[in-house]
Amino acid sequence: MEPPPILPKPALSLKRKGRKKYFIIASVFLGLVAWATVASLKKNEPAVNVQTEKVARHSITETVIANGKIYPVKQVHISPEVSGEITELNVKEGQFVHKGDLLLKIKPEFYKASLNQAEANYQSSLAGKTTSAANLEKAEAEFKRNKELFGQKLLPESEYISFKVANDVARAQVQSSIHQVEVAKANVDSAQDSLDKTTILAPMDGTITKLNSQAGERVLGTVQNAGTDIMVISDLSAIEARVDIGESDIVNLQPGQKAKMEVDSFKDRKFSGIVTDVANSSEGLDARSALSGNSSSQQSATLFQVRILFQEVENFRPGMSVTATVETRTRTNTISVPIAAVTARNLKNKKEGDTNSVTGSETNLVVSEVKKHDGKSVENRNKPTEVVFVLDGEKVKAVPVKLGISDDTYYEVTDGLKEGDEIVTGNLNAITRTLEDGKKIKKTPGGKDKDSEEGKMK
């Protein structure tokens, strides 16, 4: 049998190879065209108008601002220790009084009667003491006489014991009468004290800043109750502001720090002050609320009271509103940048440990995968970072910075910049939105420009 003839390969396979080569060439050509187009567009990308300045050293003072009220450093609330009707009121609100001046009198008749009764009981106890002493003298004489008879066997033992007991009882009665006299004398002193307390004198020099009661009103004493707050005497020669500070700032406050205070009633004036006291516990925190864990107190803001002594005294009145600016920390001759120059970006470095260069394509990177690195996730390492844009020729470089304290104008920079670096300080829209690492910029004179105005409007 003859072998089958070998047939030639079909021309179709040659056509397929030609098409494949054509597609490869076309893809490469299109890729080159796209690359050239992107490069051309990037080259022709318009520069962003910015203002710049060089990093310099400044002195920065960090402040904490808080609101509060004005109070006298020393004030006394006058409440009676005895109850009754006010029969005489010798002062009025706003009056200045000296220590020992008569403030008011409470109806004394009831307390006079109590004193008379106590004195009568005292006299009665003195008489009882005298009677007890006489009975003791008689009992001792009878006991002595009968003791001799008992020694001579002329008195039965039972009678002897009766005289002995009578003598002991008489002696005890004398001791009891002595104590009764002491009790009666104490009652007299107490009644006299209550009567004296119906007259109330000024405990200090000061001004009547509040008067809550009038003559003819009945007031409640403080012996077993809270008592009626009749008036308040204040020493207006020393005034302080009591302001509330949040828990995030209270750790930076301490006695001796300087403060500037503005009082609403004295416009366009600032008063100097010194911090005299910083609360150790928050307002509204007591043992009962701490043990019960009161939810209402937990939901409210945690505030601490700070007292600031005014260095200049004006015609202040208790209760006036005040705004205090306390100087907490100061840095002298430190590297700093304008607040407007600092912004936040989501950055990822090209190399681990490289914190000074970030490509534009890596700016605003969203990380979807969580990978562990040195105990921290990639997501945590790519959270918004505080950066400053530093000039690099005609472009800018996003440089992460570590910030310290700040005032109304500058941030302290503790790491990331050096003195003399030229940084972008305007415009606002470029810093907060437009600028990226490697972005082309154009320096313009300082002041308002179109982009800056648009950024503010946005």
mmCIF file with all atom_site columns, C-alpha atoms in Angstrom, residues 150-290:
data_model
loop_
_atom_site.group_PDB
_atom_site.id
_atom_site.type_symbol
_atom_site.label_atom_id
_atom_site.label_alt_id
_atom_site.label_comp_id
_atom_site.label_asym_id
_atom_site.label_entity_id
_atom_site.label_seq_id
_atom_site.pdbx_PDB_ins_code
_atom_site.Cartn_x
_atom_site.Cartn_y
_atom_site.Cartn_z
_atom_site.occupancy
_atom_site.B_iso_or_equiv
_atom_site.pdbx_formal_charge
_atom_site.auth_seq_id
_atom_site.auth_comp_id
_atom_site.auth_asym_id
_atom_site.auth_atom_id
_atom_site.pdbx_PDB_model_num
ATOM 1   C CA . PHE A 1 150 ? -22.108 49.991 167.061 1.00 0.00 ? 150 PHE A CA 1
ATOM 2   C CA . GLY A 1 151 ? -18.490 49.706 168.181 1.00 0.00 ? 151 GLY A CA 1
ATOM 3   C CA . GLN A 1 152 ? -19.666 49.441 171.803 1.00 0.00 ? 152 GLN A CA 1
ATOM 4   C CA . LYS A 1 153 ? -22.157 46.716 170.882 1.00 0.00 ? 153 LYS A CA 1
ATOM 5   C CA . LEU A 1 154 ? -25.035 49.055 171.750 1.00 0.00 ? 154 LEU A CA 1
ATOM 6   C CA . LEU A 1 155 ? -26.514 49.225 168.202 1.00 0.00 ? 155 LEU A CA 1
ATOM 7   C CA . PRO A 1 156 ? -27.748 46.386 166.023 1.00 0.00 ? 156 PRO A CA 1
ATOM 8   C CA . GLU A 1 157 ? -25.844 45.832 162.788 1.00 0.00 ? 157 GLU A CA 1
ATOM 9   C CA . SER A 1 158 ? -28.929 46.396 160.635 1.00 0.00 ? 158 SER A CA 1
ATOM 10  C CA . GLU A 1 159 ? -29.429 49.904 161.996 1.00 0.00 ? 159 GLU A CA 1
ATOM 11  C CA . TYR A 1 160 ? -25.745 50.664 161.595 1.00 0.00 ? 160 TYR A CA 1
ATOM 12  C CA . ILE A 1 161 ? -25.927 49.707 157.918 1.00 0.00 ? 161 ILE A CA 1
ATOM 13  C CA . SER A 1 162 ? -28.988 51.944 157.456 1.00 0.00 ? 162 SER A CA 1
ATOM 14  C CA . PHE A 1 163 ? -27.091 54.987 158.757 1.00 0.00 ? 163 PHE A CA 1
ATOM 15  C CA . LYS A 1 164 ? -24.083 54.132 156.573 1.00 0.00 ? 164 LYS A CA 1
ATOM 16  C CA . VAL A 1 165 ? -26.241 53.894 153.428 1.00 0.00 ? 165 VAL A CA 1
ATOM 17  C CA . ALA A 1 166 ? -28.012 57.158 154.272 1.00 0.00 ? 166 ALA A CA 1
ATOM 18  C CA . ASN A 1 167 ? -24.616 58.833 154.537 1.00 0.00 ? 167 ASN A CA 1
ATOM 19  C CA . ASP A 1 168 ? -23.516 57.481 151.130 1.00 0.00 ? 168 ASP A CA 1
ATOM 20  C CA . VAL A 1 169 ? -26.789 58.591 149.478 1.00 0.00 ? 169 VAL A CA 1
ATOM 21  C CA . ALA A 1 170 ? -26.434 62.107 150.894 1.00 0.00 ? 170 ALA A CA 1
ATOM 22  C CA . ARG A 1 171 ? -22.895 62.324 149.512 1.00 0.00 ? 171 ARG A CA 1
ATOM 23  C CA . ALA A 1 172 ? -24.098 61.173 146.064 1.00 0.00 ? 172 ALA A CA 1
ATOM 24  C CA . GLN A 1 173 ? -26.907 63.698 146.091 1.00 0.00 ? 173 GLN A CA 1
ATOM 25  C CA . VAL A 1 174 ? -24.366 66.446 146.701 1.00 0.00 ? 174 VAL A CA 1
ATOM 26  C CA . GLN A 1 175 ? -22.398 65.334 143.611 1.00 0.00 ? 175 GLN A CA 1
ATOM 27  C CA . SER A 1 176 ? -25.618 65.189 141.584 1.00 0.00 ? 176 SER A CA 1
ATOM 28  C CA . SER A 1 177 ? -26.593 68.689 142.676 1.00 0.00 ? 177 SER A CA 1
ATOM 29  C CA . ILE A 1 178 ? -23.175 69.985 141.614 1.00 0.00 ? 178 ILE A CA 1
ATOM 30  C CA . HIS A 1 179 ? -23.652 68.548 138.115 1.00 0.00 ? 179 HIS A CA 1
ATOM 31  C CA . GLN A 1 180 ? -27.182 69.941 137.963 1.00 0.00 ? 180 GLN A CA 1
ATOM 32  C CA . VAL A 1 181 ? -25.766 73.379 138.670 1.00 0.00 ? 181 VAL A CA 1
ATOM 33  C CA . GLU A 1 182 ? -23.271 72.931 135.827 1.00 0.00 ? 182 GLU A CA 1
ATOM 34  C CA . VAL A 1 183 ? -26.057 71.903 133.429 1.00 0.00 ? 183 VAL A CA 1
ATOM 35  C CA . ALA A 1 184 ? -28.198 74.849 134.453 1.00 0.00 ? 184 ALA A CA 1
ATOM 36  C CA . LYS A 1 185 ? -25.253 77.216 133.981 1.00 0.00 ? 185 LYS A CA 1
ATOM 37  C CA . ALA A 1 186 ? -24.653 75.805 130.488 1.00 0.00 ? 186 ALA A CA 1
ATOM 38  C CA . ASN A 1 187 ? -28.330 76.363 129.637 1.00 0.00 ? 187 ASN A CA 1
ATOM 39  C CA . VAL A 1 188 ? -28.008 79.963 130.765 1.00 0.00 ? 188 VAL A CA 1
ATOM 40  C CA . ASP A 1 189 ? -24.949 80.454 128.555 1.00 0.00 ? 189 ASP A CA 1
ATOM 41  C CA . SER A 1 190 ? -26.757 78.856 125.591 1.00 0.00 ? 190 SER A CA 1
ATOM 42  C CA . ALA A 1 191 ? -29.813 81.035 126.057 1.00 0.00 ? 191 ALA A CA 1
ATOM 43  C CA . GLN A 1 192 ? -27.629 84.118 126.363 1.00 0.00 ? 192 GLN A CA 1
ATOM 44  C CA . ASP A 1 193 ? -25.780 83.135 123.160 1.00 0.00 ? 193 ASP A CA 1
ATOM 45  C CA . SER A 1 194 ? -29.058 82.689 121.267 1.00 0.00 ? 194 SER A CA 1
ATOM 46  C CA . LEU A 1 195 ? -30.214 86.088 122.491 1.00 0.00 ? 195 LEU A CA 1
ATOM 47  C CA . ASP A 1 196 ? -26.939 87.681 121.418 1.00 0.00 ? 196 ASP A CA 1
ATOM 48  C CA . LYS A 1 197 ? -27.331 86.137 117.960 1.00 0.00 ? 197 LYS A CA 1
ATOM 49  C CA . THR A 1 198 ? -30.521 88.097 117.381 1.00 0.00 ? 198 THR A CA 1
ATOM 50  C CA . THR A 1 199 ? -28.160 91.013 116.734 1.00 0.00 ? 199 THR A CA 1
ATOM 51  C CA . ILE A 1 200 ? -25.995 90.492 113.635 1.00 0.00 ? 200 ILE A CA 1
ATOM 52  C CA . LEU A 1 201 ? -22.828 92.570 113.096 1.00 0.00 ? 201 LEU A CA 1
ATOM 53  C CA . ALA A 1 202 ? -20.641 92.920 109.995 1.00 0.00 ? 202 ALA A CA 1
ATOM 54  C CA . PRO A 1 203 ? -17.853 90.272 110.066 1.00 0.00 ? 203 PRO A CA 1
ATOM 55  C CA . MET A 1 204 ? -15.558 92.246 107.720 1.00 0.00 ? 204 MET A CA 1
ATOM 56  C CA . ASP A 1 205 ? -15.112 95.502 105.845 1.00 0.00 ? 205 ASP A CA 1
ATOM 57  C CA . GLY A 1 206 ? -16.925 95.381 102.532 1.00 0.00 ? 206 GLY A CA 1
ATOM 58  C CA . THR A 1 207 ? -19.850 96.333 100.337 1.00 0.00 ? 207 THR A CA 1
ATOM 59  C CA . ILE A 1 208 ? -23.366 94.921 100.531 1.00 0.00 ? 208 ILE A CA 1
ATOM 60  C CA . THR A 1 209 ? -23.441 93.415 97.042  1.00 0.00 ? 209 THR A CA 1
ATOM 61  C CA . LYS A 1 210 ? -26.701 91.536 97.515  1.00 0.00 ? 210 LYS A CA 1
ATOM 62  C CA . LEU A 1 211 ? -29.670 92.046 99.865  1.00 0.00 ? 211 LEU A CA 1
ATOM 63  C CA . ASN A 1 212 ? -32.317 89.322 99.795  1.00 0.00 ? 212 ASN A CA 1
ATOM 64  C CA . SER A 1 213 ? -34.479 90.161 102.846 1.00 0.00 ? 213 SER A CA 1
ATOM 65  C CA . GLN A 1 214 ? -36.307 93.172 104.221 1.00 0.00 ? 214 GLN A CA 1
ATOM 66  C CA . ALA A 1 215 ? -37.489 94.280 107.659 1.00 0.00 ? 215 ALA A CA 1
ATOM 67  C CA . GLY A 1 216 ? -40.575 92.386 108.753 1.00 0.00 ? 216 GLY A CA 1
ATOM 68  C CA . GLU A 1 217 ? -39.681 89.154 106.967 1.00 0.00 ? 217 GLU A CA 1
ATOM 69  C CA . ARG A 1 218 ? -39.213 85.924 108.891 1.00 0.00 ? 218 ARG A CA 1
ATOM 70  C CA . VAL A 1 219 ? -35.881 84.212 108.472 1.00 0.00 ? 219 VAL A CA 1
ATOM 71  C CA . LEU A 1 220 ? -34.765 80.668 109.178 1.00 0.00 ? 220 LEU A CA 1
ATOM 72  C CA . GLY A 1 221 ? -31.757 79.930 111.381 1.00 0.00 ? 221 GLY A CA 1
ATOM 73  C CA . THR A 1 222 ? -28.839 77.680 110.468 1.00 0.00 ? 222 THR A CA 1
ATOM 74  C CA . VAL A 1 223 ? -28.832 75.584 113.644 1.00 0.00 ? 223 VAL A CA 1
ATOM 75  C CA . GLN A 1 224 ? -30.593 72.634 112.016 1.00 0.00 ? 224 GLN A CA 1
ATOM 76  C CA . ASN A 1 225 ? -31.304 73.960 108.506 1.00 0.00 ? 225 ASN A CA 1
ATOM 77  C CA . ALA A 1 226 ? -29.615 75.632 105.581 1.00 0.00 ? 226 ALA A CA 1
ATOM 78  C CA . GLY A 1 227 ? -30.824 79.015 106.794 1.00 0.00 ? 227 GLY A CA 1
ATOM 79  C CA . THR A 1 228 ? -31.968 82.134 104.980 1.00 0.00 ? 228 THR A CA 1
ATOM 80  C CA . ASP A 1 229 ? -29.331 83.930 102.891 1.00 0.00 ? 229 ASP A CA 1
ATOM 81  C CA . ILE A 1 230 ? -30.106 87.483 104.012 1.00 0.00 ? 230 ILE A CA 1
ATOM 82  C CA . MET A 1 231 ? -27.264 89.365 102.314 1.00 0.00 ? 231 MET A CA 1
ATOM 83  C CA . VAL A 1 232 ? -23.777 89.099 100.807 1.00 0.00 ? 232 VAL A CA 1
ATOM 84  C CA . ILE A 1 233 ? -20.836 91.271 101.875 1.00 0.00 ? 233 ILE A CA 1
ATOM 85  C CA . SER A 1 234 ? -17.983 91.482 99.361  1.00 0.00 ? 234 SER A CA 1
ATOM 86  C CA . ASP A 1 235 ? -14.502 92.948 99.474  1.00 0.00 ? 235 ASP A CA 1
ATOM 87  C CA . LEU A 1 236 ? -14.366 94.716 96.106  1.00 0.00 ? 236 LEU A CA 1
ATOM 88  C CA . SER A 1 237 ? -10.730 95.716 96.530  1.00 0.00 ? 237 SER A CA 1
ATOM 89  C CA . ALA A 1 238 ? -9.661  92.315 95.163  1.00 0.00 ? 238 ALA A CA 1
ATOM 90  C CA . ILE A 1 239 ? -11.523 90.934 92.126  1.00 0.00 ? 239 ILE A CA 1
ATOM 91  C CA . GLU A 1 240 ? -11.066 87.683 90.243  1.00 0.00 ? 240 GLU A CA 1
ATOM 92  C CA . ALA A 1 241 ? -12.448 86.035 87.141  1.00 0.00 ? 241 ALA A CA 1
ATOM 93  C CA . ARG A 1 242 ? -13.752 82.475 87.411  1.00 0.00 ? 242 ARG A CA 1
ATOM 94  C CA . VAL A 1 243 ? -13.662 80.821 83.996  1.00 0.00 ? 243 VAL A CA 1
ATOM 95  C CA . ASP A 1 244 ? -14.345 77.293 82.763  1.00 0.00 ? 244 ASP A CA 1
ATOM 96  C CA . ILE A 1 245 ? -11.576 75.440 80.884  1.00 0.00 ? 245 ILE A CA 1
ATOM 97  C CA . GLY A 1 246 ? -12.040 72.205 78.918  1.00 0.00 ? 246 GLY A CA 1
ATOM 98  C CA . GLU A 1 247 ? -10.174 69.045 79.862  1.00 0.00 ? 247 GLU A CA 1
ATOM 99  C CA . SER A 1 248 ? -7.963  69.190 76.746  1.00 0.00 ? 248 SER A CA 1
ATOM 100 C CA . ASP A 1 249 ? -6.471  72.546 77.818  1.00 0.00 ? 249 ASP A CA 1
ATOM 101 C CA . ILE A 1 250 ? -6.531  72.303 81.605  1.00 0.00 ? 250 ILE A CA 1
ATOM 102 C CA . VAL A 1 251 ? -3.307  70.246 81.693  1.00 0.00 ? 251 VAL A CA 1
ATOM 103 C CA . ASN A 1 252 ? -1.378  73.251 80.335  1.00 0.00 ? 252 ASN A CA 1
ATOM 104 C CA . LEU A 1 253 ? -2.613  75.663 83.015  1.00 0.00 ? 253 LEU A CA 1
ATOM 105 C CA . GLN A 1 254 ? -0.932  76.322 86.337  1.00 0.00 ? 254 GLN A CA 1
ATOM 106 C CA . PRO A 1 255 ? -0.869  79.101 88.957  1.00 0.00 ? 255 PRO A CA 1
ATOM 107 C CA . GLY A 1 256 ? 1.327   82.073 88.088  1.00 0.00 ? 256 GLY A CA 1
ATOM 108 C CA . GLN A 1 257 ? 0.556   82.190 84.357  1.00 0.00 ? 257 GLN A CA 1
ATOM 109 C CA . LYS A 1 258 ? -0.295  85.563 82.843  1.00 0.00 ? 258 LYS A CA 1
ATOM 110 C CA . ALA A 1 259 ? -3.644  86.383 81.295  1.00 0.00 ? 259 ALA A CA 1
ATOM 111 C CA . LYS A 1 260 ? -5.406  89.174 79.428  1.00 0.00 ? 260 LYS A CA 1
ATOM 112 C CA . MET A 1 261 ? -9.065  89.770 80.209  1.00 0.00 ? 261 MET A CA 1
ATOM 113 C CA . GLU A 1 262 ? -11.822 91.612 78.414  1.00 0.00 ? 262 GLU A CA 1
ATOM 114 C CA . VAL A 1 263 ? -14.910 92.706 80.336  1.00 0.00 ? 263 VAL A CA 1
ATOM 115 C CA . ASP A 1 264 ? -18.040 93.325 78.283  1.00 0.00 ? 264 ASP A CA 1
ATOM 116 C CA . SER A 1 265 ? -18.859 96.458 80.270  1.00 0.00 ? 265 SER A CA 1
ATOM 117 C CA . PHE A 1 266 ? -15.413 97.978 79.567  1.00 0.00 ? 266 PHE A CA 1
ATOM 118 C CA . LYS A 1 267 ? -15.104 97.850 75.789  1.00 0.00 ? 267 LYS A CA 1
ATOM 119 C CA . ASP A 1 268 ? -11.775 98.375 74.010  1.00 0.00 ? 268 ASP A CA 1
ATOM 120 C CA . ARG A 1 269 ? -9.883  97.694 77.253  1.00 0.00 ? 269 ARG A CA 1
ATOM 121 C CA . LYS A 1 270 ? -7.803  94.724 78.285  1.00 0.00 ? 270 LYS A CA 1
ATOM 122 C CA . PHE A 1 271 ? -6.929  93.975 81.889  1.00 0.00 ? 271 PHE A CA 1
ATOM 123 C CA . SER A 1 272 ? -3.907  92.034 83.108  1.00 0.00 ? 272 SER A CA 1
ATOM 124 C CA . GLY A 1 273 ? -4.343  89.051 85.377  1.00 0.00 ? 273 GLY A CA 1
ATOM 125 C CA . ILE A 1 274 ? -2.519  86.185 87.087  1.00 0.00 ? 274 ILE A CA 1
ATOM 126 C CA . VAL A 1 275 ? -3.810  82.630 87.427  1.00 0.00 ? 275 VAL A CA 1
ATOM 127 C CA . THR A 1 276 ? -4.176  81.971 91.158  1.00 0.00 ? 276 THR A CA 1
ATOM 128 C CA . ASP A 1 277 ? -5.988  78.640 91.311  1.00 0.00 ? 277 ASP A CA 1
ATOM 129 C CA . VAL A 1 278 ? -6.624  75.669 88.999  1.00 0.00 ? 278 VAL A CA 1
ATOM 130 C CA . ALA A 1 279 ? -9.314  73.182 90.028  1.00 0.00 ? 279 ALA A CA 1
ATOM 131 C CA . ASN A 1 280 ? -8.194  69.611 90.666  1.00 0.00 ? 280 ASN A CA 1
ATOM 132 C CA . SER A 1 281 ? -11.586 68.095 89.825  1.00 0.00 ? 281 SER A CA 1
ATOM 133 C CA . SER A 1 282 ? -14.213 68.941 87.242  1.00 0.00 ? 282 SER A CA 1
ATOM 134 C CA . GLU A 1 283 ? -17.314 70.942 88.055  1.00 0.00 ? 283 GLU A CA 1
ATOM 135 C CA . GLY A 1 284 ? -20.283 68.898 89.249  1.00 0.00 ? 284 GLY A CA 1
ATOM 136 C CA . LEU A 1 285 ? -18.097 65.976 90.328  1.00 0.00 ? 285 LEU A CA 1
ATOM 137 C CA . ASP A 1 286 ? -18.741 64.850 93.897  1.00 0.00 ? 286 ASP A CA 1
ATOM 138 C CA . ALA A 1 287 ? -18.490 61.579 95.760  1.00 0.00 ? 287 ALA A CA 1
ATOM 139 C CA . ARG A 1 288 ? -22.134 60.700 95.187  1.00 0.00 ? 288 ARG A CA 1
ATOM 140 C CA . SER A 1 289 ? -22.023 61.252 91.404  1.00 0.00 ? 289 SER A CA 1
ATOM 141 C CA . ALA A 1 290 ? -18.706 59.423 91.144  1.00 0.00 ? 290 ALA A CA 1
#
